[in-house]
Short mmCIF file of C-alpha atoms in Angstrom, two decimals:
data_model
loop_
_atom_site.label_atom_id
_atom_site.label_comp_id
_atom_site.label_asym_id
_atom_site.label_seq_id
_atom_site.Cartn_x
_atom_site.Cartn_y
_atom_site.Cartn_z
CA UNK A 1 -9.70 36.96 33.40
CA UNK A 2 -12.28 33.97 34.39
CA UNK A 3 -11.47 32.53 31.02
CA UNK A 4 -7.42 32.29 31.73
CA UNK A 5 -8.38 30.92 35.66
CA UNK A 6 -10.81 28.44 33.84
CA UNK A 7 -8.05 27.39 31.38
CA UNK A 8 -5.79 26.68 33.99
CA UNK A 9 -8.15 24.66 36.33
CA UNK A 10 -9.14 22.34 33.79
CA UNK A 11 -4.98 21.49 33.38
CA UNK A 12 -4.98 20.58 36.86
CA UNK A 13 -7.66 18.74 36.74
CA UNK A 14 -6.37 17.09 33.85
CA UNK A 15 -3.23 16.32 35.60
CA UNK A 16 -4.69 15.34 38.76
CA UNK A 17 -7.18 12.73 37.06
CA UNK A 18 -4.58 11.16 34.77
CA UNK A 19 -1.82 12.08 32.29
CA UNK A 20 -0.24 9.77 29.63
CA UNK A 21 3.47 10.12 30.61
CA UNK A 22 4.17 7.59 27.37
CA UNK A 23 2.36 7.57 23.77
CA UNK A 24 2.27 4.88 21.78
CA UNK A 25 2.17 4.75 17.42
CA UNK A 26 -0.16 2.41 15.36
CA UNK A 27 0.28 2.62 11.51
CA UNK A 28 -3.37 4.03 10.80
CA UNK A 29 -2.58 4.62 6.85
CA UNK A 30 0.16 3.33 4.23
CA UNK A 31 -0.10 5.64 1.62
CA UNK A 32 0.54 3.47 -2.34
CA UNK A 33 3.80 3.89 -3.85
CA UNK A 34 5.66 4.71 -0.77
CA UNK A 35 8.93 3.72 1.04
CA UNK A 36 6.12 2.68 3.99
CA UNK A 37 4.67 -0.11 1.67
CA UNK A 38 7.94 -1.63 0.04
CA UNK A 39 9.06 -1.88 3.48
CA UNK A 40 6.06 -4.16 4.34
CA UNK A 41 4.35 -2.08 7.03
CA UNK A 42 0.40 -2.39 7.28
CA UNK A 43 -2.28 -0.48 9.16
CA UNK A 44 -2.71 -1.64 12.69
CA UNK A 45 1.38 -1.74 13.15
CA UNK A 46 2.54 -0.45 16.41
CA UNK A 47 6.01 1.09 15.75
CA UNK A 48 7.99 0.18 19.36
CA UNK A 49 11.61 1.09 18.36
CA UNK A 50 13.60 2.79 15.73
CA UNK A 51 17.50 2.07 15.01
CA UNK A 52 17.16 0.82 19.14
CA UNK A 53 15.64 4.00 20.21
CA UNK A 54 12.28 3.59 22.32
CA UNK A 55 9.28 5.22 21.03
CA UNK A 56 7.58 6.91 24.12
CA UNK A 57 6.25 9.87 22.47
CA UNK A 58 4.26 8.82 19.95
CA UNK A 59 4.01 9.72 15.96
CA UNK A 60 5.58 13.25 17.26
CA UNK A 61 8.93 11.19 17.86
CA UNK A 62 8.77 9.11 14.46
CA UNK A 63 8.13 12.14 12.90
CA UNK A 64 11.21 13.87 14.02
CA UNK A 65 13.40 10.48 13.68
CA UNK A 66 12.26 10.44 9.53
CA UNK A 67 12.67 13.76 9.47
CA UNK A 68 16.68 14.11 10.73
CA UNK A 69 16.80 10.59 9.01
CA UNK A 70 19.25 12.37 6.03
CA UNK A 71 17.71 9.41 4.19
CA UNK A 72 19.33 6.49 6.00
CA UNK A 73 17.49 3.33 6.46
CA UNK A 74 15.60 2.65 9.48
CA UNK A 75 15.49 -0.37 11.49
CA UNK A 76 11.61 -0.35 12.49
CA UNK A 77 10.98 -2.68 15.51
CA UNK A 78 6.93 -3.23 15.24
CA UNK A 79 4.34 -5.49 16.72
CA UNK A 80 2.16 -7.14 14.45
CA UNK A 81 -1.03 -8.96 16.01
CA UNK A 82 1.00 -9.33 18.93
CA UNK A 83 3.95 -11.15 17.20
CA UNK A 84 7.58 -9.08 17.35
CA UNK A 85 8.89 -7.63 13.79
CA UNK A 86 11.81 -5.99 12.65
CA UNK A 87 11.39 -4.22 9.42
CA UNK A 88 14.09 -1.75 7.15
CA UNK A 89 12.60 1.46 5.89
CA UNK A 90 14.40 4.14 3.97
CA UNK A 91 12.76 7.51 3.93
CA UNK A 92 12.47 9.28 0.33
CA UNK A 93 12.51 13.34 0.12
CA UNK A 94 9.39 14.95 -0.94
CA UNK A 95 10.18 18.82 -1.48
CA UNK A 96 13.16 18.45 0.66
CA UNK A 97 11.71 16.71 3.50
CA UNK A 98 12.11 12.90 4.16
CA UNK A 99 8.52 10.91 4.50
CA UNK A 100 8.15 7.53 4.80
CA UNK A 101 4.55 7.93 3.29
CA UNK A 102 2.46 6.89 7.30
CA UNK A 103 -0.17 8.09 8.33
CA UNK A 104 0.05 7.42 12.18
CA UNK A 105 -2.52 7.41 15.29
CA UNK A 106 -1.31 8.23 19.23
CA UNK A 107 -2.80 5.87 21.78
CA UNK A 108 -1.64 6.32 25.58
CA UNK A 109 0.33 3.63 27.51
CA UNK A 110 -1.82 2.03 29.78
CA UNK A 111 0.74 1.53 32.22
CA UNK A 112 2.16 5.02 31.96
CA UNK A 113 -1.02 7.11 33.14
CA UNK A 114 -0.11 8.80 35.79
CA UNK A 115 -2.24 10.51 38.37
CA UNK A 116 -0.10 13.84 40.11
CA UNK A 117 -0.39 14.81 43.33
CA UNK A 118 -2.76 18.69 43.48
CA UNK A 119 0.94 20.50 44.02
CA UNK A 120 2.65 18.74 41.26
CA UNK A 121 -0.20 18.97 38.74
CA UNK A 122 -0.47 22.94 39.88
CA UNK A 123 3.70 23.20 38.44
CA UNK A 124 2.74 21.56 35.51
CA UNK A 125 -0.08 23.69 34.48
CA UNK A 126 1.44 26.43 34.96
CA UNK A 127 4.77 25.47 32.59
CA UNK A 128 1.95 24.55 29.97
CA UNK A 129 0.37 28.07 29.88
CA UNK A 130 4.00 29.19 29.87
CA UNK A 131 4.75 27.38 26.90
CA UNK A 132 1.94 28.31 24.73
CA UNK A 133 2.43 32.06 25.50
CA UNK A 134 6.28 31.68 24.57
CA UNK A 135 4.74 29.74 21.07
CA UNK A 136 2.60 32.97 21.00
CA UNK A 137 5.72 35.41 21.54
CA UNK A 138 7.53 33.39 18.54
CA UNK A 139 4.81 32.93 16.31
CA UNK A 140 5.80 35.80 14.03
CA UNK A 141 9.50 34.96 13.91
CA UNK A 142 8.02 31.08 12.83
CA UNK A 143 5.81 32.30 10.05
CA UNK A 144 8.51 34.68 8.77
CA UNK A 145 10.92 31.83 8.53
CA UNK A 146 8.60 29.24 7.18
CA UNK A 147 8.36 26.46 9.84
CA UNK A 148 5.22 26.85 10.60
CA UNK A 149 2.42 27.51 7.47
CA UNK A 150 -0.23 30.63 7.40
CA UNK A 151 -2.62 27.77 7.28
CA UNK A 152 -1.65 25.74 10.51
CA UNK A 153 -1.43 29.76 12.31
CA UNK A 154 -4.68 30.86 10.92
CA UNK A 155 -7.32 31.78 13.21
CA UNK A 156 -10.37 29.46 13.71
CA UNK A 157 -14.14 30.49 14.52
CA UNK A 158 -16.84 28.54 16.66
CA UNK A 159 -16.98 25.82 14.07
CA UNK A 160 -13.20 24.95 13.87
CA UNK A 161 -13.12 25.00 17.59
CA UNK A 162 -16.39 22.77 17.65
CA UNK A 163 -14.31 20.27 15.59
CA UNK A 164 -11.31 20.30 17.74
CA UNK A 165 -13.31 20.09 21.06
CA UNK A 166 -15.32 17.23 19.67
CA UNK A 167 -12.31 15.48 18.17
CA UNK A 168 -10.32 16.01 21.50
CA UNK A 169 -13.79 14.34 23.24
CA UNK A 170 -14.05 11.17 21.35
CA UNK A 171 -9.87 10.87 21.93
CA UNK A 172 -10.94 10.74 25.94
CA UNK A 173 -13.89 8.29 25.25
CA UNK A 174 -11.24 6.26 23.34
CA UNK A 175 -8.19 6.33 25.73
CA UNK A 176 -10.46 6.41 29.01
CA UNK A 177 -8.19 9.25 29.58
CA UNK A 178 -9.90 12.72 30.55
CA UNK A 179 -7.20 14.38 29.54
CA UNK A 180 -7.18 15.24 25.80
CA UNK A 181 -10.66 17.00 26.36
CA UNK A 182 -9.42 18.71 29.50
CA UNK A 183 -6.41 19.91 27.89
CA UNK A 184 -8.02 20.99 24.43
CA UNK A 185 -10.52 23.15 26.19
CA UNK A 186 -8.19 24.23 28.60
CA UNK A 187 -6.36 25.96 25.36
CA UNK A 188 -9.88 27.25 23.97
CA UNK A 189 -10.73 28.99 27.67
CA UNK A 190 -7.28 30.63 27.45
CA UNK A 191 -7.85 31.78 23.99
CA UNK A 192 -10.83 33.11 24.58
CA UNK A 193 -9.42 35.01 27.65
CA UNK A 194 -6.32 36.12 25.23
CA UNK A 195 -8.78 37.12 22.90
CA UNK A 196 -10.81 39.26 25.20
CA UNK A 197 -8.07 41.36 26.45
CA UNK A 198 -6.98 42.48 23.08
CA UNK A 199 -7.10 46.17 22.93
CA UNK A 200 -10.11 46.13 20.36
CA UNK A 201 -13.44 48.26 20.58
CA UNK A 202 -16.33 46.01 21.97
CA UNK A 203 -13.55 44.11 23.82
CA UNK A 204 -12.83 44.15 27.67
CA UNK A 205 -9.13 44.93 25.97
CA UNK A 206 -10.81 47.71 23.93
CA UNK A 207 -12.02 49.68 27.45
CA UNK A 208 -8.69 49.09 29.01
CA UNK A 209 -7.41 50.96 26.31
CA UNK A 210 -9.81 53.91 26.01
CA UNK A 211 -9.35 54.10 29.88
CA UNK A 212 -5.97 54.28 29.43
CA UNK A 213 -6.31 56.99 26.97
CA UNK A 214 -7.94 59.00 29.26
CA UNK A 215 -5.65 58.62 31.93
CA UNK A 216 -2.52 59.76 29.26
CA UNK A 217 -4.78 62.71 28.18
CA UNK A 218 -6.59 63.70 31.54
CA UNK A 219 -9.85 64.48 30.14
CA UNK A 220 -12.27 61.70 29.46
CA UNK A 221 -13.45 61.01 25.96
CA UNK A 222 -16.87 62.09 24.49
CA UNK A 223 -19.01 59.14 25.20
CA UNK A 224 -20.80 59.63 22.02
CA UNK A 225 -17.16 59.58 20.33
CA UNK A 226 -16.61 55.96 22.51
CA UNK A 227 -19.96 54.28 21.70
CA UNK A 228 -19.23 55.16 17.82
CA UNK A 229 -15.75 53.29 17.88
CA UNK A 230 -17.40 50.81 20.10
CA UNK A 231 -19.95 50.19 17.47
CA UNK A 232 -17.52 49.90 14.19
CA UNK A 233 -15.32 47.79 16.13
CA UNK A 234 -18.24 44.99 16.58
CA UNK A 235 -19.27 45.56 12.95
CA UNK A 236 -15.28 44.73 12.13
CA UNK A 237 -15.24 41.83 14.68
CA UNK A 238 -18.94 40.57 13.10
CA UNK A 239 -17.17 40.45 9.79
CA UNK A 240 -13.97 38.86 10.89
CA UNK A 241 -16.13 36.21 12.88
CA UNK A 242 -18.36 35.70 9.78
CA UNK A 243 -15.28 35.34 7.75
CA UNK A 244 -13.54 32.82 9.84
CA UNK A 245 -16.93 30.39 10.01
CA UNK A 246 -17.14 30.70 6.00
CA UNK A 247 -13.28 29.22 6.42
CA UNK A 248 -13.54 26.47 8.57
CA UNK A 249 -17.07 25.31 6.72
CA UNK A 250 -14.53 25.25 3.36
CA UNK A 251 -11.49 24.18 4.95
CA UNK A 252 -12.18 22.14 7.95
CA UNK A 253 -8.75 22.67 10.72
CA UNK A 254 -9.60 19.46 12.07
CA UNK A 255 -9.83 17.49 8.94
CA UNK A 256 -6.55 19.40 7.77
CA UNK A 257 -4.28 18.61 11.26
CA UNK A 258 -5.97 15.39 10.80
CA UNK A 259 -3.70 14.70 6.74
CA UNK A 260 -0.93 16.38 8.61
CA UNK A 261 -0.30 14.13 11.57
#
């Protein structure tokens, strides 16, 4: 419970401190061989426009542009070292999706931080924490129809989330935005909560349950019977948590999300 109040305290305080309302895109990486270099583009590019349309949400909006591109060229509108540019790119399919072969980095507008008002930012956090349990509620139907990878769904242990909080740090020290940090362990706090209440033994979620039990039977259970569950279930969470570390030591999340962006 403290963990979900947490998680949503640190989004107001996000909001309430300051909230990009506008991302920006900066070529980071042209990868050889690619539609990205025959077009001309070079690291450091900001990408402002595409066929007219403003870029206000970042590589997340260029993505989906190439993406429903069917192929077409693109008219990029970038600035170079300051200077205007118009370049033409046409995306090339790579197992049925169309890439232009970027990696690309999110910087905030300056001018776009916003600071809301305690009521406002209070809405907003609340729509947030709506929207990941909705992601949660599809997550099955996502995996089962393949737009969204075992591998970007797989759990993570202290280490991967080490990596994401310190990642989601050094994004605040670089924006001089609080935000990223406040918002990436806002999601940890209300995983952690979500994670607690699960009906598991050793779990707050596990006692609800054998309380619950009781209630349906009308008897209590033998406590000796309780404490035994209580201890396989931390050998089996010991095990999973042992598991997961041993994963994110030989596949990092971070540096994974990081190829992917």
């Amino acid at each position: 419970g403290m963990n979900l109040l947490a998680a949503f305290l640190l989004l107001v305080v996000g909001y309430v401190t300051g909230y990009p309302d506008q991302m920006r895109a900066v070529v980071e990486y042209v990868e050889p061989g690619t539609a990205a270099e025959e077009a001309g583009l070079f690291p450091g590019d900001r990408i402002v426009a595409i066929n007219g349309e403003e870029i206000v949400e970042g590589p997340v909006q260029i993505r989906e542009i190439i993406l429903g591109s069917g192929g077409q060229p693109l008219t990029l509108h970038l600035v170079r070292d300051g200077e205007p540019l118009r370049l033409v790119a046409t995306p090339r399919s790579v197992e049925g999706r169309w890439f232009l072969g970027i990696a690309m980095e999110a910087w905030p507008d300056p001018e776009s931080v916003r600071r809301y008002p305690l009521l406002q930012a209070t809405g907003m956090a609340v729509q947030d924490i709506y929207r990941v349990v909705d992601s949660l509620i599809h997550l099955p139907r996502l995996l089962s129809q393949g737009e969204i990878s075992p591998q970007e769904a797989r759990p993570t242990s202290a280490v991967g989330i080490n990596s994401i909080l310190t990642l989601a740090l050094q994004q605040s020290l670089e924006w001089h935005v609080a935000f990223p940090a406040l918002g990436m362990a806002a999601l940890v706090s209300f995983f952690l909560g979500l994670t607690n209440l699960l009906p598991l033994p050793a779990l707050d979620g596990g006692r609800v349950l054998f309380v619950l039990i009781e209630a349906i039977r009308g008897r209590r259970i033998r406590p000796e019977v309780e404490a035994f569950v209580h201890q396989v279930g931390m050998f089996i969470l010991l095990a999973l948590m042992l598991f997961f570390v041993v994963q994110d030591i030989v596949n990092p999340v971070v540096a994974w999300s990081l190829l992917n962006r």
